Short mmCIF file of C-alpha atoms and ligand atoms in Angstrom, two decimals:
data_model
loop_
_atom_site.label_atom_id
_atom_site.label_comp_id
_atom_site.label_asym_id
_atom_site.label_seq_id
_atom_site.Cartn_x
_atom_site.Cartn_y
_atom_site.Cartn_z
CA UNK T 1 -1.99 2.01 -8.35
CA UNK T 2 -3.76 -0.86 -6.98
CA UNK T 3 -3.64 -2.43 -3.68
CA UNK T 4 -6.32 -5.34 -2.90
CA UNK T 5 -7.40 -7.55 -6.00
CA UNK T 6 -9.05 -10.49 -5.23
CA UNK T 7 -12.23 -12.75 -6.42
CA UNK T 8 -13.48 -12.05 -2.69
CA UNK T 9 -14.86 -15.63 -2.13
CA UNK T 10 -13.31 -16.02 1.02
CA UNK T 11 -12.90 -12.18 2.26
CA UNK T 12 -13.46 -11.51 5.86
CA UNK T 13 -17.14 -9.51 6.29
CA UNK T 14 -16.07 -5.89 5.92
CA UNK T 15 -12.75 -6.40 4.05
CA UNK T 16 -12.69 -3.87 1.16
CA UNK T 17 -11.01 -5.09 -2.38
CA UNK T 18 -11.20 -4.39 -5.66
CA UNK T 19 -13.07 -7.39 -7.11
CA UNK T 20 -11.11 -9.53 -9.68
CA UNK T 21 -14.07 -9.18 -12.44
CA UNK T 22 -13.76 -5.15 -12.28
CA UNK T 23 -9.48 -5.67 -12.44
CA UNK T 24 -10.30 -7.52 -15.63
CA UNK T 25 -12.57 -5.03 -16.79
CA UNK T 26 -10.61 -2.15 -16.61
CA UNK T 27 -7.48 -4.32 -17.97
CA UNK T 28 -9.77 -4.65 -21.20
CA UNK T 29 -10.25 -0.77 -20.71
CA UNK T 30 -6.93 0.33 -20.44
CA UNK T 31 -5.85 -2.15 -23.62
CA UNK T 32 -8.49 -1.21 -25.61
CA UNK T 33 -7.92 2.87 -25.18
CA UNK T 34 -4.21 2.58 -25.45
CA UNK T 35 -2.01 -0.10 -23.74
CA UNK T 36 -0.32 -1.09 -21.24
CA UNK T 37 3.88 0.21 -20.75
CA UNK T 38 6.38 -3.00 -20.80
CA UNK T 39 9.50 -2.75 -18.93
CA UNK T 40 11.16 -1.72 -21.68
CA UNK T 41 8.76 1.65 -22.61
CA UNK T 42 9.00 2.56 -19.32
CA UNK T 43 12.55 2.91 -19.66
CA UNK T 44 12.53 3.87 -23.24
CA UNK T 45 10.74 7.02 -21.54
CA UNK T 46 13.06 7.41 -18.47
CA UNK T 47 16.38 7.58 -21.07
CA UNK T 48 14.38 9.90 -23.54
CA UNK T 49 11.95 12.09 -20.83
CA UNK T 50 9.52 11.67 -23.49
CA UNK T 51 5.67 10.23 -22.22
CA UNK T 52 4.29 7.49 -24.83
CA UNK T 53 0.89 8.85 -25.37
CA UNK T 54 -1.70 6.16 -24.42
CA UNK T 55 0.82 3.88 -22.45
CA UNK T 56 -0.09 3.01 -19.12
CA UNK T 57 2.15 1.67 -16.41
CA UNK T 58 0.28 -1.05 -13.87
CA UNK T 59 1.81 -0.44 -10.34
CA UNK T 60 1.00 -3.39 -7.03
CA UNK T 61 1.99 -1.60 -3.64
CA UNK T 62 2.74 -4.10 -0.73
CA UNK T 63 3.53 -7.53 -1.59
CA UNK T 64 0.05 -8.98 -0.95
CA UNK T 65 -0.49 -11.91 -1.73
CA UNK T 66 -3.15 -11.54 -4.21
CA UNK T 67 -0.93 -9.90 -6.69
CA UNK T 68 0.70 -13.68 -6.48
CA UNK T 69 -2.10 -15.50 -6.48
CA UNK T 70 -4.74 -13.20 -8.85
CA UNK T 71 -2.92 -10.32 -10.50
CA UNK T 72 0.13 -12.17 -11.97
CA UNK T 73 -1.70 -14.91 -13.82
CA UNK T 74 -4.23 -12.65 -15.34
CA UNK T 75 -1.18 -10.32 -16.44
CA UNK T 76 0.57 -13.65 -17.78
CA UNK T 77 -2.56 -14.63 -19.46
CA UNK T 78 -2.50 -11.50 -20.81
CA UNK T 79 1.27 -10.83 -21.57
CA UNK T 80 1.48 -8.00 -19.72
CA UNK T 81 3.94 -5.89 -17.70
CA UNK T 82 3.62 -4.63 -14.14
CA UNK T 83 5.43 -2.91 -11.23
CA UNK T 84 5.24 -4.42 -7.34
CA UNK T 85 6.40 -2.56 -4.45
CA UNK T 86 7.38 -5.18 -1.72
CA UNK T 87 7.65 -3.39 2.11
CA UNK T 88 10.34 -5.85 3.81
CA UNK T 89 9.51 -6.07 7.46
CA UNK T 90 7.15 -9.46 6.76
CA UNK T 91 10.18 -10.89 4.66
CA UNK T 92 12.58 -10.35 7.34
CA UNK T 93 11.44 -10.23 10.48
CA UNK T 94 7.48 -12.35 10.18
CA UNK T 95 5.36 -9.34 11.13
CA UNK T 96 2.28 -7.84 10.24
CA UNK T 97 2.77 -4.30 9.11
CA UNK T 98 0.98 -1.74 11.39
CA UNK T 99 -1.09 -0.31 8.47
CA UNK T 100 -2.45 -4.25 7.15
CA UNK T 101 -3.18 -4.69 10.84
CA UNK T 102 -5.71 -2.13 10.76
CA UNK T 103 -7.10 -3.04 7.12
CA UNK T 104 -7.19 -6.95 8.88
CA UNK T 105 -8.71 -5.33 12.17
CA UNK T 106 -11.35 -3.36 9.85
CA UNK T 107 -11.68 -6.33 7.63
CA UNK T 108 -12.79 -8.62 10.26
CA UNK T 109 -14.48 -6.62 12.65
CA UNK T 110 -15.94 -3.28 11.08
CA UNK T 111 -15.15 -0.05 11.60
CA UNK T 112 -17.76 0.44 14.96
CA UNK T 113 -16.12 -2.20 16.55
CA UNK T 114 -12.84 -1.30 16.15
CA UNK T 115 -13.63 2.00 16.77
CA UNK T 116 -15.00 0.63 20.52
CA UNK T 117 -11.66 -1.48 20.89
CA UNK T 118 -9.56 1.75 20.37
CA UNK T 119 -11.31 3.94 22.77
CA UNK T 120 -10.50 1.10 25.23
CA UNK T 121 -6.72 0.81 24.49
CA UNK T 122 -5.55 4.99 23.90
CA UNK T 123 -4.85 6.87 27.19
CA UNK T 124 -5.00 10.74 27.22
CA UNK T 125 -1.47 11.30 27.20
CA UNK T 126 -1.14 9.00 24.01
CA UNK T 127 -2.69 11.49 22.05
CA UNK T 128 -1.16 14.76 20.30
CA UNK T 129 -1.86 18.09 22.24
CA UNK T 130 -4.72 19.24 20.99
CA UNK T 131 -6.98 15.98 20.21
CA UNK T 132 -7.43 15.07 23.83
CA UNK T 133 -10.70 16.63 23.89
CA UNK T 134 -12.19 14.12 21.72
CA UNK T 135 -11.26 11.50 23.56
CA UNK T 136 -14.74 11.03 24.78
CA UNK T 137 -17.04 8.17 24.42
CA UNK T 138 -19.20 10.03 22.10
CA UNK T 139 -17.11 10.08 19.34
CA UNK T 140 -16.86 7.07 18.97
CA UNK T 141 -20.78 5.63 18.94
CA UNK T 142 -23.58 6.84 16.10
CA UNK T 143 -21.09 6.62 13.25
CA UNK T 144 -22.06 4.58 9.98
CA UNK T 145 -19.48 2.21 9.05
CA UNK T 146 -17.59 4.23 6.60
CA UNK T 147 -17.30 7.36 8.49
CA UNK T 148 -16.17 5.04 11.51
CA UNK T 149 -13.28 3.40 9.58
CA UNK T 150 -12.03 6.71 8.24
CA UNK T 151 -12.32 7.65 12.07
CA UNK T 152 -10.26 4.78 13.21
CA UNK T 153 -7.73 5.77 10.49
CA UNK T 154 -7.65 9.12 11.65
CA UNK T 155 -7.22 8.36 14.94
CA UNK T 156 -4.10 5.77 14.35
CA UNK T 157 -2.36 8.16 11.76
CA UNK T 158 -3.12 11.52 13.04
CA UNK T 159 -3.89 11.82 16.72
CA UNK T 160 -1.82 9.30 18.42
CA UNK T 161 1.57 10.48 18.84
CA UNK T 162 3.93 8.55 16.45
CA UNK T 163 5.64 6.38 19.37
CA UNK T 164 2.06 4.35 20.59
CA UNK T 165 0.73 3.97 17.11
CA UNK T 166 2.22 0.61 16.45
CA UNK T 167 0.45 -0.71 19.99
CA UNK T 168 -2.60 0.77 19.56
CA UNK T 169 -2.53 -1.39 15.64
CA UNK T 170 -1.37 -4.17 17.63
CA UNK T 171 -3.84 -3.68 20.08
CA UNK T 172 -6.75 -3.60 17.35
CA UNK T 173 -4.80 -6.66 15.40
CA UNK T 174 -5.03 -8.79 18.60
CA UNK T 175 -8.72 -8.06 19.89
CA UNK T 176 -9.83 -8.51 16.10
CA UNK T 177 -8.59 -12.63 15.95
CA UNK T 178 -5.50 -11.24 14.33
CA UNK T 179 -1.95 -13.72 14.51
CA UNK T 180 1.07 -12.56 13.00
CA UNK T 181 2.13 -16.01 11.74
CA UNK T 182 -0.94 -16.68 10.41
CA UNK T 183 -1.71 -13.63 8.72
CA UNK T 184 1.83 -12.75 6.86
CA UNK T 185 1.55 -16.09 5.38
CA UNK T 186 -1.88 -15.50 4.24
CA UNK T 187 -1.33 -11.52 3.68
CA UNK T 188 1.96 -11.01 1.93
CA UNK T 189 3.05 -13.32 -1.05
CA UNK T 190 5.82 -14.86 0.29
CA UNK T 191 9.88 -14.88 -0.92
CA UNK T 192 9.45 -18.02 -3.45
CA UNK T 193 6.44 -16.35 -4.52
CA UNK T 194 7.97 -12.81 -5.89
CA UNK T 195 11.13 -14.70 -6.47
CA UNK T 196 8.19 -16.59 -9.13
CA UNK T 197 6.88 -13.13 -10.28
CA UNK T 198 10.08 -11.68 -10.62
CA UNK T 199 10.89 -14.71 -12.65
CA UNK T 200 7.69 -14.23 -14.77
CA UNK T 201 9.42 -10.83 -16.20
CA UNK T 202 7.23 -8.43 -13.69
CA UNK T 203 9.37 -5.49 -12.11
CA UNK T 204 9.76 -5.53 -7.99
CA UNK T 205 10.81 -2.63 -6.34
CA UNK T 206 11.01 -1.47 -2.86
CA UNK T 207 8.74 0.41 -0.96
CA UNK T 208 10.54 0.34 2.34
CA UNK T 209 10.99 -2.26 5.77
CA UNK T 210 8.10 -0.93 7.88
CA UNK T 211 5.62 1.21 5.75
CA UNK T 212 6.24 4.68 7.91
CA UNK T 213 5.31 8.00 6.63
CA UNK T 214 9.37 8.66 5.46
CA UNK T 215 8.69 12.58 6.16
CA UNK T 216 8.01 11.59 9.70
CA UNK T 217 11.01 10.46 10.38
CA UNK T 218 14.25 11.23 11.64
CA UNK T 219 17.36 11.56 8.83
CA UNK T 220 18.16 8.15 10.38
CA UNK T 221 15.33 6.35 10.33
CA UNK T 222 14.71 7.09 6.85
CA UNK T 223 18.32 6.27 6.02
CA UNK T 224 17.32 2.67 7.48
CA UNK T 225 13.66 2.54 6.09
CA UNK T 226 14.85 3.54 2.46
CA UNK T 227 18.33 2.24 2.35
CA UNK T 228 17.68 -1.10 4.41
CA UNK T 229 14.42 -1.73 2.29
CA UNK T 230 16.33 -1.56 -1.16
CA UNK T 231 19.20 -4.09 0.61
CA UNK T 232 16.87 -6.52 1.99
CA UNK T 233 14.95 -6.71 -1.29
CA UNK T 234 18.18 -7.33 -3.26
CA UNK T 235 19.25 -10.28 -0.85
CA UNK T 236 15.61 -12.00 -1.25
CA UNK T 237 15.47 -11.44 -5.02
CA UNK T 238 19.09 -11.97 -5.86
CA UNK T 239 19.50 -9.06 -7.44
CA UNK T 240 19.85 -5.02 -7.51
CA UNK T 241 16.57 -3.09 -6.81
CA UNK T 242 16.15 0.20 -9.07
CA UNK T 243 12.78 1.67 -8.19
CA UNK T 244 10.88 2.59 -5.05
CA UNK T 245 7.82 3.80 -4.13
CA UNK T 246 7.11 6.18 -1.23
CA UNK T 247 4.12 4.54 1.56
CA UNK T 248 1.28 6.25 1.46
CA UNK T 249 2.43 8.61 -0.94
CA UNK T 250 1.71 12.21 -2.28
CA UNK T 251 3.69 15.66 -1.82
CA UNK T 252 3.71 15.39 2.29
CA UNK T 253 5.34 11.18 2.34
CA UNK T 254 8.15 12.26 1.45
CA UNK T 255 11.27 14.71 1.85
CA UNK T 256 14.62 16.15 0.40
CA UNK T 257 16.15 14.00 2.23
CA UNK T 258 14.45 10.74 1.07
CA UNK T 259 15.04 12.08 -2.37
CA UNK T 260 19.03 11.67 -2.09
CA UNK T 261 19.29 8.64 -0.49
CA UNK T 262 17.18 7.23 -3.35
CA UNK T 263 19.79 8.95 -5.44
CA UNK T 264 22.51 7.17 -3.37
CA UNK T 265 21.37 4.09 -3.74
CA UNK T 266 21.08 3.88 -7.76
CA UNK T 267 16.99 3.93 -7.63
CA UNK T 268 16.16 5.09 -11.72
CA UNK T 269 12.19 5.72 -11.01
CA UNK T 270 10.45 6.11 -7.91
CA UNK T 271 6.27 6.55 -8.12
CA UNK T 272 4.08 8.85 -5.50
CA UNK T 273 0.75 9.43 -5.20
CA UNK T 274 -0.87 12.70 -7.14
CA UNK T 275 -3.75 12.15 -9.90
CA UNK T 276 -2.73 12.63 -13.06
CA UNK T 277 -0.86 11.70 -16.11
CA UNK T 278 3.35 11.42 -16.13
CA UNK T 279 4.42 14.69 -18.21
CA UNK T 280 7.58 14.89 -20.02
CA UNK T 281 8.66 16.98 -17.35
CA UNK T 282 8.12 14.41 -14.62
CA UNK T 283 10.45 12.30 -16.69
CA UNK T 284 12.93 14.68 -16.99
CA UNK T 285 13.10 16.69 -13.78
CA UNK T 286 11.33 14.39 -11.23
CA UNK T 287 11.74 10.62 -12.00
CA UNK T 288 11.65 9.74 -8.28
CA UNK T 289 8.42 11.35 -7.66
CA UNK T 290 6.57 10.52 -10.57
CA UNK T 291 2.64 10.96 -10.27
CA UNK T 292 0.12 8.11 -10.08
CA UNK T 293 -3.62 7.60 -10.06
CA UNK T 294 -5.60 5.06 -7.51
CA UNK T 295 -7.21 2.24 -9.27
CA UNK T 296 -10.90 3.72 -8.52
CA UNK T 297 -10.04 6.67 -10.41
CA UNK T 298 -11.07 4.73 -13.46
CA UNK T 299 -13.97 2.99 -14.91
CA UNK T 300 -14.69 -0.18 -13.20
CA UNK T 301 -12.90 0.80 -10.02
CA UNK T 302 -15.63 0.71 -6.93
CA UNK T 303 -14.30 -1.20 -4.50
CA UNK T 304 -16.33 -4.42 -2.40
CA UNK T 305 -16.90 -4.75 0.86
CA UNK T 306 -16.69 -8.55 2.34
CA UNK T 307 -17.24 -11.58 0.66
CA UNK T 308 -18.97 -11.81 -2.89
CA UNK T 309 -22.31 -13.37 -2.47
CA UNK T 310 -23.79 -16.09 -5.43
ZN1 ZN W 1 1.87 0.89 0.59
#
């Protein structure tokens, strides 16, 4: 699974991306240990339940740009297959989603900073019971960047009750030079563009309108999330979506519910988030959860922090 993939000449100071070079790198990796799955051995597998040894399957969550711009002409280059997962609130309705506005509020500003803006912007009673306490000023100063951005992530995903989280990301967005219009154009490739990747042979699925954590939600809101994601994708691409990938992913994104409505609406493969490799019984019994790795889980996969220098 990859996410950010960029030559970094142009990233904001404490953006963090996987740098093009190391993408390339572990592309030679992967092709040189085994290979990488086309469309068709990835569905070759899904009919049989039966794993190709050695065959890898390259998966793009969130419709960034860079997958337009860097990704797909190295995998052209390379004749190569790959999976995107597009969410479809940028597409649909021109905003940000809540979780890029924090990576763009991070990006730009640093995790002290943003951890500064926060404690100005969360009230007591916008907090879950039981986190209050820390709302102090202490907590927030004396933190190294990294354990400040993981901070500010906990504090957005965890201790905020569900219903401020998207102002307190706006919030952040705003104070950190962020503009919606601005930023999904730069952010997100756009409809021509995955229309362009689509037409280049790559797979798109969906991976829901607003990026929630499905399990979250109520039987409703998922029903809209998952179903409305897989419609609004079909209408921009022309076409019926089959697979779908859970945000954020692992055992706890997702429910029984989401399961059958992913049923319902035809979906034939569906990745999560779990490390390790897809097992014949994965195929067989669990094709819409199947198990994924994170790009840095291989060789070549440390991630950069702001612009390249030289
Ligand atoms: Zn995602």
């Amino acid at each position: 699974m990859y996410h950010y993939v960029q030559p970094g000449r142009s990233a904001p100071p404490h953006f963090r991306y996987l740098p093009l070079d190391s993408f390339r790198r572990q592309l030679d990796h992967f092709q040189s240990n085994g290979h990488i799955a086309s469309q068709a051995e990835l569905e070759h597998a899904l009919a049989t339940g039966r794993p190709e040894p050695g065959a890898v399957v390259l998966t793009f969550d969130d419709g960034l740009r860079d997958h337009h711009d860097y990704v797909l002409p190295e995998l052209r280059a390379r004749g190569l297959w790959a999976l995107f997962y597009v969410a479809t609130l940028p597409h649909t309705d021109g905003h940000v989603l809540d979780v890029h506005k924090v990576h763009l509020a991070l990006g730009r500003r640093g995790g002290r900073r943003v951890l500064e803006e926060l404690e100005n912007v969360i009230r007591p009673e916008m907090l879950e019971p039981g986190y209050v306490a820390q709302l102090s000023g202490a907590i927030y100063r004396g933190h190294v960047e990294d354990e400040a951005t993981a901070l500010v992530k906990r504090w957005l995903n965890y201790y905020l009750k569900l219903q401020h989280r998207s102002f307190a990301c706006e919030e952040v967005f705003r104070r950190s030079g962020g503009d919606a219009a601005r930023d999904v154009e730069q952010h997100y490739a756009s409809g021509p563009q995955l229309r362009a990747m689509r037409a280049a042979g790559l797979g798109i699925g969906a991976h829901s309108i607003s990026h929630p954590l499905l399990s979250q939600l109520s039987d409703a809101e998922q029903e809209r999330e998952v179903l409305g994601s897989i419609h609004a994708l079909g209408e921009l691409l022309g076409e019926p979506v089959t697979s779908f990938c859970f945000p954020y992913g692992g055992e706890h994104s997702f429910n029984a519910h989401t399961l059958a409505l992913l049923q319902r609406a035809g979906i034939r493969c569906c990745f999560s988030l779990e490390p390790r490799d897809i097992s014949a019984a994965d195929l067989q019994d669990r094709p819409l959860a199947l198990p994924r790795y994170d790009c840095n889980q291989f060789p070549h996969g440390t991630s950069r922090v702001g612009p390249e220098r030289g």
